[in-house]
CSV table of C-alpha atoms and ligand atoms in Angstrom, one decimal:
chain,number,residue,atom,x,y,z
A,1,MET,CA,-15.7,-69.6,-127.6
A,2,GLU,CA,-16.1,-71.5,-124.4
A,3,THR,CA,-17.8,-74.9,-124.6
A,4,LEU,CA,-19.4,-77.3,-122.1
A,5,LYS,CA,-18.7,-81.0,-122.4
A,6,ILE,CA,-21.8,-82.9,-121.2
A,7,MET,CA,-20.6,-86.1,-119.6
A,8,ASN,CA,-22.4,-89.3,-118.5
A,9,PRO,CA,-21.5,-89.6,-114.8
A,10,ALA,CA,-21.9,-93.3,-114.9
A,11,THR,CA,-19.4,-94.0,-117.8
A,12,GLY,CA,-17.5,-90.8,-118.5
A,13,GLU,CA,-18.8,-90.8,-122.1
A,14,ILE,CA,-19.0,-87.3,-123.6
A,15,LEU,CA,-22.6,-87.0,-124.6
A,16,LYS,CA,-22.3,-83.7,-126.4
A,17,GLU,CA,-20.2,-80.6,-126.5
A,18,ILE,CA,-22.2,-77.4,-126.6
A,19,SER,CA,-21.1,-73.7,-126.9
A,20,CYS,CA,-21.6,-71.3,-124.0
A,21,HIS,CA,-23.5,-68.2,-125.1
A,22,THR,CA,-21.4,-65.1,-125.2
A,23,GLU,CA,-22.3,-62.0,-123.3
A,24,GLN,CA,-23.5,-60.4,-126.5
A,25,GLU,CA,-25.7,-63.4,-127.3
A,26,ILE,CA,-27.1,-63.4,-123.8
A,27,LYS,CA,-28.0,-59.7,-124.0
A,28,LEU,CA,-29.8,-60.4,-127.3
A,29,ILE,CA,-31.7,-63.3,-125.8
A,30,LEU,CA,-32.9,-61.0,-123.0
A,31,GLU,CA,-33.9,-58.3,-125.5
A,32,ASN,CA,-35.9,-61.0,-127.4
A,33,GLY,CA,-37.4,-62.1,-124.1
A,34,GLN,CA,-38.6,-58.6,-123.5
A,35,THR,CA,-40.2,-58.4,-126.9
A,36,GLY,CA,-41.7,-61.9,-126.3
A,37,PHE,CA,-43.2,-60.7,-123.0
A,38,LYS,CA,-45.0,-57.7,-124.6
A,39,LYS,CA,-46.7,-60.1,-127.1
A,40,TRP,CA,-47.3,-63.0,-124.7
A,41,ALA,CA,-48.9,-60.8,-122.0
A,42,LYS,CA,-51.6,-59.9,-124.5
A,43,VAL,CA,-52.4,-63.5,-125.5
A,44,ASN,CA,-55.6,-64.5,-123.8
A,45,ALA,CA,-55.4,-66.9,-120.9
A,46,HIS,CA,-57.4,-69.6,-122.7
A,47,GLU,CA,-54.9,-69.7,-125.5
A,48,ARG,CA,-51.9,-69.7,-123.1
A,49,SER,CA,-53.6,-72.6,-121.3
A,50,ARG,CA,-54.1,-74.5,-124.6
A,51,LEU,CA,-50.5,-74.1,-125.6
A,52,LEU,CA,-49.3,-75.3,-122.2
A,53,LYS,CA,-51.6,-78.3,-122.5
A,54,ASP,CA,-50.1,-79.0,-125.9
A,55,TRP,CA,-46.6,-78.8,-124.5
A,56,ALA,CA,-47.5,-81.2,-121.7
A,57,ARG,CA,-48.9,-83.7,-124.3
A,58,LYS,CA,-45.8,-83.3,-126.5
A,59,ILE,CA,-43.5,-84.0,-123.5
A,60,GLN,CA,-45.5,-87.2,-122.7
A,61,GLU,CA,-45.2,-88.3,-126.4
A,62,HIS,CA,-41.4,-87.9,-126.0
A,63,LYS,CA,-41.2,-89.4,-122.5
A,64,ALA,CA,-38.8,-92.3,-123.4
A,65,GLU,CA,-36.4,-90.0,-125.2
A,66,LEU,CA,-36.4,-87.4,-122.5
A,67,ALA,CA,-36.0,-89.9,-119.7
A,68,GLU,CA,-32.9,-91.3,-121.5
A,69,ILE,CA,-31.4,-87.9,-121.8
A,70,ILE,CA,-31.9,-87.3,-118.0
A,71,THR,CA,-30.4,-90.7,-117.1
A,72,LYS,CA,-27.4,-90.1,-119.3
A,73,GLU,CA,-26.6,-86.6,-118.2
A,74,ASN,CA,-27.6,-86.9,-114.5
A,75,GLY,CA,-27.1,-90.6,-113.8
A,76,LYS,CA,-30.4,-91.4,-112.0
A,77,PRO,CA,-32.0,-94.8,-112.8
A,78,LEU,CA,-34.2,-94.8,-115.9
A,79,SER,CA,-37.4,-95.5,-113.9
A,80,GLU,CA,-36.7,-92.4,-111.8
A,81,ALA,CA,-36.1,-90.4,-114.9
A,82,VAL,CA,-39.5,-91.5,-116.3
A,83,GLY,CA,-41.0,-90.5,-112.9
A,84,GLU,CA,-39.3,-87.1,-113.2
A,85,ILE,CA,-40.8,-86.5,-116.7
A,86,ASN,CA,-44.2,-87.3,-115.3
A,87,TYR,CA,-43.6,-85.0,-112.3
A,88,ALA,CA,-42.3,-82.3,-114.6
A,89,THR,CA,-45.4,-82.6,-116.9
A,90,SER,CA,-47.7,-82.4,-113.9
A,91,TYR,CA,-46.6,-78.8,-113.3
A,92,ILE,CA,-47.4,-77.9,-116.8
A,93,ASP,CA,-50.8,-79.6,-116.6
A,94,TRP,CA,-51.6,-77.9,-113.3
A,95,TYR,CA,-50.6,-74.4,-114.4
A,96,ALA,CA,-52.4,-74.8,-117.7
A,97,GLU,CA,-55.5,-75.0,-115.6
A,98,GLU,CA,-54.5,-72.1,-113.3
A,99,ALA,CA,-53.9,-69.8,-116.3
A,100,VAL,CA,-57.7,-69.4,-116.7
A,101,ARG,CA,-58.2,-68.8,-113.0
A,102,ILE,CA,-56.2,-65.7,-112.4
A,103,TYR,CA,-58.9,-63.6,-110.8
A,104,GLY,CA,-59.0,-60.0,-109.6
A,105,ARG,CA,-61.6,-58.6,-107.2
A,106,THR,CA,-63.7,-55.5,-106.4
A,107,ILE,CA,-63.6,-53.8,-103.0
A,108,PRO,CA,-66.5,-51.9,-101.6
A,109,ALA,CA,-65.5,-48.2,-101.7
A,110,SER,CA,-66.0,-45.8,-98.9
A,111,SER,CA,-67.9,-43.3,-101.1
A,112,GLU,CA,-70.9,-43.8,-103.4
A,113,THR,CA,-69.0,-42.0,-106.3
A,114,LYS,CA,-66.1,-44.4,-106.2
A,115,ARG,CA,-65.4,-48.0,-107.4
A,116,ILE,CA,-62.3,-50.0,-106.5
A,117,VAL,CA,-61.0,-52.8,-108.8
A,118,VAL,CA,-58.0,-55.0,-108.2
A,119,SER,CA,-56.5,-56.8,-111.2
A,120,ARG,CA,-53.6,-59.1,-111.7
A,121,GLN,CA,-51.0,-58.8,-114.4
A,122,PRO,CA,-47.9,-60.7,-115.4
A,123,ILE,CA,-44.8,-59.5,-113.6
A,124,GLY,CA,-42.6,-59.3,-116.7
A,125,MET,CA,-39.8,-61.3,-118.0
A,126,VAL,CA,-38.6,-64.1,-115.6
A,127,ALA,CA,-35.1,-65.6,-115.4
A,128,ALA,CA,-34.6,-69.0,-113.9
A,129,ILE,CA,-31.5,-70.8,-112.8
A,130,THR,CA,-31.8,-74.5,-112.2
A,131,PRO,CA,-29.7,-77.3,-110.7
A,132,TRP,CA,-28.6,-80.7,-112.1
A,133,ASN,CA,-30.5,-83.0,-109.7
A,134,PHE,CA,-34.0,-82.6,-111.4
A,135,PRO,CA,-33.1,-81.1,-114.8
A,136,ALA,CA,-36.7,-81.4,-116.1
A,137,ALA,CA,-38.9,-80.8,-113.1
A,138,MET,CA,-37.0,-77.8,-111.6
A,139,MET,CA,-37.4,-76.1,-114.9
A,140,THR,CA,-41.1,-76.8,-115.6
A,141,ARG,CA,-42.0,-76.0,-112.0
A,142,LYS,CA,-40.9,-72.4,-112.9
A,143,ALA,CA,-41.7,-72.1,-116.6
A,144,ALA,CA,-45.3,-73.4,-116.3
A,145,PRO,CA,-46.6,-70.8,-113.8
A,146,ALA,CA,-44.5,-68.1,-115.5
A,147,LEU,CA,-46.0,-68.8,-118.9
A,148,ALA,CA,-49.5,-69.3,-117.4
A,149,ALA,CA,-49.3,-65.9,-115.8
A,150,GLY,CA,-48.3,-64.2,-119.1
A,151,CYS,CA,-44.6,-63.8,-118.4
A,152,SER,CA,-41.8,-64.6,-120.8
A,153,PHE,CA,-39.2,-67.0,-119.5
A,154,VAL,CA,-35.4,-67.6,-119.9
A,155,VAL,CA,-33.6,-70.4,-118.1
A,156,LYS,CA,-29.9,-71.2,-117.4
A,157,PRO,CA,-29.7,-74.9,-116.7
A,158,ALA,CA,-26.8,-76.4,-114.6
A,159,GLU,CA,-23.6,-77.0,-116.6
A,160,GLU,CA,-23.8,-80.8,-116.0
A,161,THR,CA,-27.4,-81.2,-117.3
A,162,PRO,CA,-28.4,-78.7,-120.0
A,163,LEU,CA,-29.6,-81.2,-122.6
A,164,THR,CA,-32.9,-82.0,-120.9
A,165,THR,CA,-33.8,-78.3,-120.7
A,166,MET,CA,-32.7,-77.7,-124.3
A,167,ARG,CA,-34.9,-80.5,-125.6
A,168,LEU,CA,-37.9,-79.5,-123.4
A,169,ILE,CA,-37.7,-76.0,-124.8
A,170,GLU,CA,-37.5,-77.3,-128.4
A,171,LEU,CA,-40.7,-79.2,-127.7
A,172,ALA,CA,-42.4,-76.0,-126.4
A,173,HIS,CA,-41.4,-74.2,-129.6
A,174,GLU,CA,-42.7,-77.2,-131.7
A,175,VAL,CA,-46.2,-76.8,-130.2
A,176,GLY,CA,-46.3,-73.1,-131.0
A,177,ILE,CA,-45.1,-71.3,-127.8
A,178,PRO,CA,-43.1,-68.5,-129.4
A,179,THR,CA,-39.4,-68.8,-129.5
A,180,ASP,CA,-38.9,-65.4,-127.7
A,181,VAL,CA,-41.3,-66.4,-124.9
A,182,ILE,CA,-39.4,-69.4,-123.7
A,183,GLN,CA,-35.6,-69.5,-124.1
A,184,TYR,CA,-32.4,-71.0,-122.6
A,185,VAL,CA,-28.9,-69.7,-122.0
A,186,ASN,CA,-25.9,-71.9,-121.6
A,187,GLY,CA,-22.9,-70.7,-119.6
A,188,GLN,CA,-21.3,-70.6,-116.2
A,189,GLY,CA,-23.4,-69.8,-113.2
A,190,PRO,CA,-21.6,-66.7,-111.9
A,191,VAL,CA,-21.4,-65.1,-115.4
A,192,VAL,CA,-24.9,-65.7,-116.5
A,193,GLY,CA,-26.2,-65.0,-113.0
A,194,LYS,CA,-24.7,-61.5,-113.0
A,195,LEU,CA,-26.1,-60.7,-116.5
A,196,PHE,CA,-29.5,-61.8,-115.2
A,197,THR,CA,-29.4,-59.8,-112.0
A,198,ASP,CA,-28.1,-56.7,-113.8
A,199,SER,CA,-30.7,-56.8,-116.6
A,200,GLU,CA,-33.2,-54.1,-116.7
A,201,PHE,CA,-35.6,-56.4,-118.6
A,202,ILE,CA,-35.8,-59.2,-116.0
A,203,ARG,CA,-38.3,-58.5,-113.3
A,204,LYS,CA,-38.0,-61.7,-111.4
A,205,ILE,CA,-35.3,-64.3,-110.6
A,206,THR,CA,-36.4,-67.8,-109.7
A,207,PHE,CA,-33.6,-70.0,-108.5
A,208,THR,CA,-33.3,-73.6,-107.3
A,209,GLY,CA,-29.9,-74.5,-106.0
A,210,SER,CA,-27.6,-74.2,-103.0
A,211,THR,CA,-28.1,-71.6,-100.2
A,212,PRO,CA,-24.7,-69.8,-100.8
A,213,VAL,CA,-25.5,-69.2,-104.5
A,214,GLY,CA,-29.1,-68.1,-103.5
A,215,LYS,CA,-27.6,-65.5,-101.2
A,216,VAL,CA,-25.4,-64.1,-104.0
A,217,LEU,CA,-28.4,-63.8,-106.3
A,218,MET,CA,-30.4,-62.1,-103.5
A,219,LYS,CA,-27.6,-59.5,-103.0
A,220,ASN,CA,-27.1,-58.9,-106.7
A,221,SER,CA,-30.8,-58.5,-107.3
A,222,ALA,CA,-31.1,-55.7,-104.7
A,223,GLU,CA,-29.7,-53.2,-107.2
A,224,THR,CA,-32.6,-53.5,-109.6
A,225,VAL,CA,-35.2,-54.6,-106.9
A,226,LYS,CA,-36.2,-57.8,-108.6
A,227,HIS,CA,-38.8,-60.2,-107.3
A,228,LEU,CA,-37.3,-63.4,-106.0
A,229,THR,CA,-38.2,-67.1,-105.5
A,230,MET,CA,-35.5,-69.0,-103.8
A,231,GLU,CA,-35.6,-72.8,-103.5
A,232,LEU,CA,-32.4,-73.6,-101.6
A,233,GLY,CA,-30.7,-76.3,-99.7
A,234,GLY,CA,-32.3,-78.7,-97.1
A,235,HIS,CA,-31.2,-81.0,-94.4
A,236,ALA,CA,-34.4,-83.0,-93.7
A,237,PRO,CA,-34.9,-84.8,-90.4
A,238,LEU,CA,-37.0,-88.0,-90.5
A,239,ILE,CA,-38.3,-88.9,-87.0
A,240,ILE,CA,-39.4,-92.4,-86.0
A,241,VAL,CA,-41.7,-92.2,-83.0
A,242,GLU,CA,-41.9,-95.2,-80.7
A,243,ASP,CA,-45.3,-96.3,-81.9
A,244,ALA,CA,-44.5,-96.1,-85.6
A,245,ASP,CA,-45.2,-99.0,-88.0
A,246,LEU,CA,-41.5,-99.7,-88.5
A,247,ASP,CA,-41.8,-101.8,-91.7
A,248,TYR,CA,-43.8,-99.1,-93.4
A,249,ALA,CA,-41.5,-96.4,-92.0
A,250,VAL,CA,-38.5,-98.2,-93.4
A,251,SER,CA,-40.1,-98.5,-96.9
A,252,GLN,CA,-40.8,-94.7,-96.9
A,253,THR,CA,-37.3,-93.9,-95.5
A,254,ILE,CA,-35.8,-95.8,-98.5
A,255,ILE,CA,-37.9,-93.7,-100.9
A,256,SER,CA,-37.0,-90.4,-99.2
A,257,LYS,CA,-33.3,-91.1,-98.5
A,258,PHE,CA,-32.1,-93.0,-101.6
A,259,ARG,CA,-34.0,-91.6,-104.5
A,260,ASN,CA,-31.5,-90.0,-107.0
A,261,ALA,CA,-28.7,-91.5,-104.9
A,262,GLY,CA,-29.6,-89.2,-102.1
A,263,GLN,CA,-29.0,-86.1,-104.2
A,264,THR,CA,-32.3,-84.3,-103.5
A,265,CYS,CA,-33.0,-81.2,-101.5
A,266,VAL,CA,-35.8,-82.9,-99.6
A,267,CYS,CA,-34.2,-86.2,-98.9
A,268,ALA,CA,-34.0,-87.5,-95.3
A,269,ASN,CA,-30.6,-86.6,-94.2
A,270,ARG,CA,-30.9,-87.1,-90.4
A,271,ILE,CA,-32.8,-90.1,-89.1
A,272,LEU,CA,-33.9,-89.5,-85.6
A,273,VAL,CA,-35.2,-92.7,-83.8
A,274,ASP,CA,-36.8,-93.2,-80.4
A,275,GLU,CA,-34.2,-95.0,-78.3
A,276,ASN,CA,-36.7,-97.7,-77.5
A,277,VAL,CA,-37.0,-98.8,-81.2
A,278,ILE,CA,-33.6,-97.8,-82.5
A,279,GLU,CA,-32.2,-101.3,-82.6
A,280,ALA,CA,-35.3,-102.8,-84.4
A,281,PHE,CA,-35.4,-99.8,-86.9
A,282,SER,CA,-31.7,-99.9,-87.6
A,283,GLU,CA,-31.8,-103.6,-88.3
A,284,LYS,CA,-34.8,-103.3,-90.7
A,285,LEU,CA,-33.4,-100.3,-92.5
A,286,THR,CA,-30.0,-102.1,-92.9
A,287,ALA,CA,-31.7,-105.2,-94.4
A,288,ALA,CA,-33.7,-103.0,-96.8
A,289,VAL,CA,-30.6,-101.0,-97.8
A,290,ASN,CA,-28.7,-104.2,-98.5
A,291,LYS,CA,-31.2,-105.0,-101.2
A,292,LEU,CA,-30.4,-101.8,-103.2
A,293,THR,CA,-28.3,-102.2,-106.3
A,294,VAL,CA,-25.7,-99.7,-107.5
A,295,GLY,CA,-24.7,-99.1,-111.1
A,296,ASN,CA,-25.4,-97.4,-114.4
A,297,GLY,CA,-28.9,-96.0,-114.4
A,298,MET,CA,-29.5,-97.2,-117.9
A,299,ASP,CA,-29.2,-100.8,-116.7
A,300,THR,CA,-32.4,-102.4,-115.5
A,301,ASN,CA,-32.9,-103.1,-111.8
A,302,VAL,CA,-30.4,-100.4,-110.7
A,303,ASP,CA,-31.5,-98.4,-107.7
A,304,ILE,CA,-28.6,-96.1,-107.1
A,305,GLY,CA,-26.8,-94.3,-109.9
A,306,PRO,CA,-23.5,-92.4,-109.7
A,307,ILE,CA,-22.8,-89.2,-107.8
A,308,ILE,CA,-22.9,-86.3,-110.1
A,309,ASN,CA,-19.2,-85.3,-109.9
A,310,GLU,CA,-16.0,-85.5,-107.9
A,311,LYS,CA,-16.8,-82.5,-105.7
A,312,GLY,CA,-20.1,-84.1,-104.6
A,313,PHE,CA,-18.3,-87.4,-104.0
A,314,ASN,CA,-15.5,-85.8,-101.9
A,315,LYS,CA,-18.1,-84.1,-99.7
A,316,ILE,CA,-19.9,-87.4,-99.0
A,317,VAL,CA,-16.7,-89.3,-98.2
A,318,ALA,CA,-15.5,-86.4,-95.9
A,319,GLN,CA,-18.8,-86.6,-93.9
A,320,VAL,CA,-18.6,-90.3,-93.5
A,321,GLU,CA,-15.0,-90.2,-92.5
A,322,ASP,CA,-15.7,-87.4,-90.0
A,323,ALA,CA,-18.6,-89.4,-88.5
A,324,VAL,CA,-16.6,-92.6,-88.2
A,325,ALA,CA,-13.6,-90.7,-86.7
A,326,LYS,CA,-16.0,-89.4,-84.0
A,327,GLY,CA,-17.5,-92.8,-83.2
A,328,ALA,CA,-20.1,-93.7,-85.7
A,329,GLU,CA,-20.7,-97.3,-86.4
A,330,VAL,CA,-21.1,-98.5,-90.0
A,331,LEU,CA,-24.0,-100.9,-90.3
A,332,THR,CA,-23.6,-101.3,-94.0
A,333,GLY,CA,-21.9,-99.5,-96.9
A,334,ASN,CA,-19.0,-97.1,-96.7
A,335,LYS,CA,-17.9,-98.6,-99.9
A,336,TYR,CA,-17.1,-96.8,-103.1
A,337,ASP,CA,-16.5,-97.6,-106.7
A,338,VAL,CA,-14.4,-94.9,-108.3
A,339,ASN,CA,-12.8,-94.5,-111.7
A,340,LYS,CA,-11.1,-91.2,-111.7
A,341,GLU,CA,-10.0,-91.5,-115.4
A,342,GLN,CA,-13.6,-91.6,-116.6
A,343,SER,CA,-14.8,-89.3,-113.7
A,344,SER,CA,-17.3,-91.9,-112.4
A,345,PHE,CA,-18.0,-92.0,-108.7
A,346,PHE,CA,-20.4,-94.5,-107.1
A,347,VAL,CA,-21.2,-94.6,-103.4
A,348,TYR,CA,-22.8,-97.7,-102.0
A,349,PRO,CA,-25.8,-96.9,-99.8
A,350,THR,CA,-24.6,-96.6,-96.2
A,351,VAL,CA,-26.2,-96.7,-92.8
A,352,LEU,CA,-24.4,-95.2,-89.8
A,353,LYS,CA,-25.4,-95.5,-86.2
A,354,ASN,CA,-24.1,-93.9,-82.9
A,355,ILE,CA,-24.4,-90.5,-84.5
A,356,ASP,CA,-24.3,-87.3,-82.5
A,357,VAL,CA,-24.9,-83.7,-83.4
A,358,SER,CA,-21.2,-82.7,-83.3
A,359,MET,CA,-20.7,-84.6,-86.6
A,360,ALA,CA,-20.6,-82.7,-89.9
A,361,ILE,CA,-23.2,-85.0,-91.3
A,362,MET,CA,-25.7,-83.6,-88.8
A,363,GLN,CA,-25.0,-80.0,-89.7
A,364,GLU,CA,-24.3,-79.9,-93.5
A,365,GLU,CA,-26.4,-81.0,-96.4
A,366,THR,CA,-25.1,-84.5,-97.5
A,367,PHE,CA,-26.3,-85.0,-101.1
A,368,GLY,CA,-25.5,-88.7,-101.1
A,369,PRO,CA,-26.9,-92.1,-100.1
A,370,ILE,CA,-25.8,-92.0,-96.5
A,371,ALA,CA,-28.4,-92.6,-93.7
A,372,PRO,CA,-27.1,-91.4,-90.3
A,373,ILE,CA,-29.2,-92.6,-87.3
A,374,ILE,CA,-29.3,-90.7,-84.1
A,375,SER,CA,-31.4,-91.6,-81.1
A,376,PHE,CA,-33.7,-89.4,-79.0
A,377,LYS,CA,-35.4,-89.9,-75.6
A,378,THR,CA,-38.3,-87.5,-75.8
A,379,ILE,CA,-40.4,-85.8,-78.6
A,380,GLU,CA,-39.2,-82.4,-77.3
A,381,GLU,CA,-35.6,-83.5,-77.8
A,382,ALA,CA,-36.4,-84.8,-81.3
A,383,VAL,CA,-37.9,-81.4,-82.2
A,384,GLU,CA,-34.8,-79.6,-80.8
A,385,ILE,CA,-32.4,-81.7,-82.9
A,386,ALA,CA,-34.6,-81.4,-86.0
A,387,ASN,CA,-34.8,-77.6,-85.8
A,388,SER,CA,-31.1,-77.1,-84.9
A,389,THR,CA,-29.8,-76.3,-88.4
A,390,PRO,CA,-30.3,-73.1,-90.6
A,391,TYR,CA,-32.4,-75.3,-93.0
A,392,GLY,CA,-36.2,-75.6,-93.0
A,393,LEU,CA,-37.2,-77.3,-96.2
A,394,ALA,CA,-38.7,-80.7,-95.6
A,395,ALA,CA,-39.2,-82.9,-92.5
A,396,TYR,CA,-40.8,-86.3,-92.0
A,397,PHE,CA,-42.2,-88.2,-89.1
A,398,PHE,CA,-43.8,-91.6,-88.5
A,399,THR,CA,-46.4,-92.1,-85.8
A,400,ASN,CA,-50.0,-93.2,-85.6
A,401,ASP,CA,-50.6,-91.1,-82.4
A,402,TYR,CA,-52.5,-88.1,-83.6
A,403,ARG,CA,-51.5,-86.0,-80.6
A,404,VAL,CA,-47.8,-86.6,-81.2
A,405,GLY,CA,-48.3,-86.0,-84.9
A,406,MET,CA,-50.0,-82.6,-84.4
A,407,TYR,CA,-47.3,-81.7,-81.8
A,408,LEU,CA,-44.6,-82.4,-84.4
A,409,HIS,CA,-46.5,-80.6,-87.1
A,410,ASP,CA,-46.9,-77.5,-84.9
A,411,HIS,CA,-43.3,-77.4,-83.7
A,412,LEU,CA,-41.1,-78.4,-86.7
A,413,ASP,CA,-39.9,-75.3,-88.5
A,414,PHE,CA,-40.1,-76.7,-92.0
A,415,GLY,CA,-42.1,-75.7,-95.1
A,416,ILE,CA,-42.9,-79.3,-96.2
A,417,ILE,CA,-43.9,-82.0,-93.7
A,418,GLY,CA,-44.5,-85.7,-94.5
A,419,TRP,CA,-46.5,-87.4,-91.8
A,420,ASN,CA,-46.3,-91.1,-92.5
A,421,ASP,CA,-45.3,-90.0,-96.0
A,422,GLY,CA,-41.8,-90.1,-97.5
A,423,ALA,CA,-42.8,-88.5,-100.8
A,424,PRO,CA,-45.0,-85.4,-100.2
A,425,SER,CA,-44.1,-83.4,-103.3
A,426,ALA,CA,-46.9,-82.8,-105.8
A,427,ALA,CA,-47.7,-80.1,-108.4
A,428,HIS,CA,-50.9,-79.2,-106.7
A,429,SER,CA,-49.1,-78.5,-103.3
A,430,PRO,CA,-47.0,-75.5,-102.2
A,431,PHE,CA,-43.3,-76.6,-102.2
A,432,GLY,CA,-40.7,-74.5,-100.4
A,433,GLY,CA,-38.6,-73.9,-97.4
A,434,MET,CA,-38.4,-71.8,-94.2
A,435,LYS,CA,-35.2,-70.2,-92.8
A,436,GLU,CA,-32.2,-70.5,-95.1
A,437,SER,CA,-34.0,-73.0,-97.3
A,438,GLY,CA,-35.6,-70.3,-99.2
A,439,LEU,CA,-38.3,-67.8,-100.0
A,440,GLY,CA,-41.6,-68.3,-101.7
A,441,ARG,CA,-43.4,-71.5,-102.8
A,442,GLU,CA,-43.6,-73.4,-106.0
A,443,GLY,CA,-46.6,-75.6,-106.9
A,444,GLY,CA,-50.3,-75.3,-105.9
A,445,ILE,CA,-52.3,-72.1,-106.1
A,446,GLU,CA,-49.4,-70.4,-104.3
A,447,GLY,CA,-47.0,-71.1,-107.1
A,448,ILE,CA,-48.5,-68.7,-109.6
A,449,GLU,CA,-48.7,-65.7,-107.2
A,450,PRO,CA,-44.9,-64.9,-107.5
A,451,TYR,CA,-45.4,-64.3,-111.3
A,452,LEU,CA,-48.2,-61.8,-110.8
A,453,GLU,CA,-48.4,-58.1,-109.9
A,454,THR,CA,-51.4,-56.6,-108.2
A,455,LYS,CA,-52.8,-53.5,-109.7
A,456,TYR,CA,-55.3,-51.4,-107.9
A,457,LEU,CA,-57.7,-49.1,-109.7
A,458,SER,CA,-59.7,-46.4,-108.0
A,459,ILE,CA,-62.4,-44.9,-110.1
A,460,GLY,CA,-63.8,-41.6,-108.9
A,461,ASN,CA,-66.4,-39.0,-109.7
A,462,LEU,CA,-69.1,-41.6,-110.6
A,463,VAL,CA,-72.7,-40.8,-110.4
B,501,LIG,P1,-25.6,-74.8,-107.2
B,501,LIG,O1,-24.2,-75.0,-107.2
B,501,LIG,O2,-26.2,-73.7,-106.3
B,501,LIG,O3,-26.0,-74.6,-108.7
B,501,LIG,C1,-27.3,-74.4,-109.1
B,501,LIG,C2,-27.4,-73.5,-110.3
B,501,LIG,O4,-26.8,-72.3,-109.9
B,501,LIG,C3,-26.6,-74.0,-111.5
B,501,LIG,O5,-27.3,-73.7,-112.7
B,501,LIG,C4,-25.3,-73.2,-111.4
B,501,LIG,O6,-24.7,-73.0,-112.6
B,501,LIG,C5,-25.8,-71.9,-110.9
B,501,LIG,N1,-24.8,-71.1,-110.2
B,501,LIG,C6,-23.7,-71.4,-109.6
B,501,LIG,N2,-23.1,-70.3,-109.1
B,501,LIG,C7,-23.8,-69.2,-109.5
B,501,LIG,C8,-23.7,-67.8,-109.2
B,501,LIG,N3,-22.7,-67.3,-108.6
B,501,LIG,N4,-24.7,-67.0,-109.7
B,501,LIG,C9,-25.7,-67.6,-110.4
B,501,LIG,N5,-25.9,-68.9,-110.6
B,501,LIG,C10,-25.0,-69.7,-110.2
B,501,LIG,O7,-26.4,-76.1,-106.7
B,501,LIG,P2,-26.2,-77.5,-107.2
B,501,LIG,O8,-25.1,-78.1,-106.5
B,501,LIG,O9,-26.3,-77.6,-108.7
B,501,LIG,O10,-27.6,-78.2,-106.7
B,501,LIG,C11,-27.8,-78.7,-105.5
B,501,LIG,C12,-28.4,-77.7,-104.6
B,501,LIG,O11,-29.7,-77.4,-105.0
B,501,LIG,C13,-28.6,-78.3,-103.2
B,501,LIG,O12,-28.2,-77.4,-102.2
B,501,LIG,C14,-30.1,-78.6,-103.1
B,501,LIG,O13,-30.6,-78.7,-101.9
B,501,LIG,C15,-30.6,-77.5,-103.9
B,501,LIG,N6,-31.9,-77.8,-104.4
B,501,LIG,C16,-33.0,-77.2,-103.9
B,501,LIG,C17,-34.3,-77.5,-104.3
B,501,LIG,C18,-35.5,-76.9,-103.7
B,501,LIG,O14,-36.5,-76.9,-104.3
B,501,LIG,N7,-35.4,-76.2,-102.5
B,501,LIG,C19,-34.5,-78.5,-105.3
B,501,LIG,C20,-33.4,-79.1,-105.9
B,501,LIG,C21,-32.1,-78.7,-105.4
B,501,LIG,P3,-23.4,-73.9,-113.0
B,501,LIG,O15,-23.9,-75.3,-113.3
B,501,LIG,O16,-22.9,-73.2,-114.2
B,501,LIG,O17,-22.4,-73.8,-111.8
């Protein structure tokens, strides 16, 4: 039987060895999920809501334990892991409230003898595939609306970080959410993904991960016409307009760029600065970056943990080397702390200037603590650079001029926009991307819609 060794990316310590589910086991899990769906769909919305609230409370009671699991398997600093547990819980709280607000409607008929009623029902069994960078939040953002809507749920976590998911699901079972209503599968992405897309029981795939894998899932889902939510890659621009409050903008840039060592889909990857303030902004950003500390996320006062694995590390180094070879100036960083024997890869936060659009770092998602600064002359030029990739997830800009702000809002092709805000994500807001960054939204009132079918009833021959 194949196993997964879960490793602490800061130390190389093997945290646990777990078995991958076999094909037979996965098929049984999906059959159970179908049985679970039939029962769960009939549980009244107030009871589903109550169980979700109990799950949220239980997670909060286990916050310290869960945060430690996240930090050990993912590497992010413990304070960020605590923040992730709170963020993950906020989705369960939000959708516990939405469970009792799934309304239908009536439509005035065109005949006196007819009535038209529209009702909503759960879509069926939902399969989720999640990434390693937010092992708790990317799961609850999907599980909570699915369960609230009356769907059953099965998730395949990333191979690097299954322990958080497994523990969260144990806690769901402990509060009484049935074991066949929320389940996990451990295994390799392509193998499990194919079993999910081929399954007759699964009616919806919800995926958070890279754009290429999202495209594979979309193709494979066509055969059984599954519903899809795709939260894919991003390459966020962060625009500093001439009038911006630079100190504030720097503090927000640090939050957006360096959280989770820059391994987030919404992190600022391309920093566009008006040529009249580029010197001042670069100096202030470099000074702030020099205060960030790198190390094991379990140690106090660490800001930047390790990169998840060697593949991710190599991509970051290649982007920096490419930029430097093409003329980028290193203002700070470009330093690494590598121990290949224990598979630990640390990248010091790096600021690069003299960037141009020919560099790989301006075209491909970075997923590392590298801040490339490019200058622009006009707002129109900034918009053109910002929109010039296939991605459209998040964008940020800093200005106190409301006309410029609204122009940027109107012209940036991104699903999430932070105006003087480096951290816009929230459970009550619709999160998702345009273009090749994805399909659908998670969070907010929009986030439950993808788990619901609309059924239209026309009653005739009435008196
Ligand atoms: P990834 O390689 O796409 O993996 C994500 C998940 O997909 C993992 O569970 C992985 O399983 C699975 N997978 C891999 N190949 C598969 C296949 N052929 N069929 C089905 N599943 C497959 O992405 P990642 O490197 O872990 O995560 C980083 C990416 O996620 C970035 O692009 C980031 O922007 C994106 N992301 C997007 C959002 C958003 O909301 N838009 C949020 C967070 C992250 P294995 O672990 O077994 O390979």
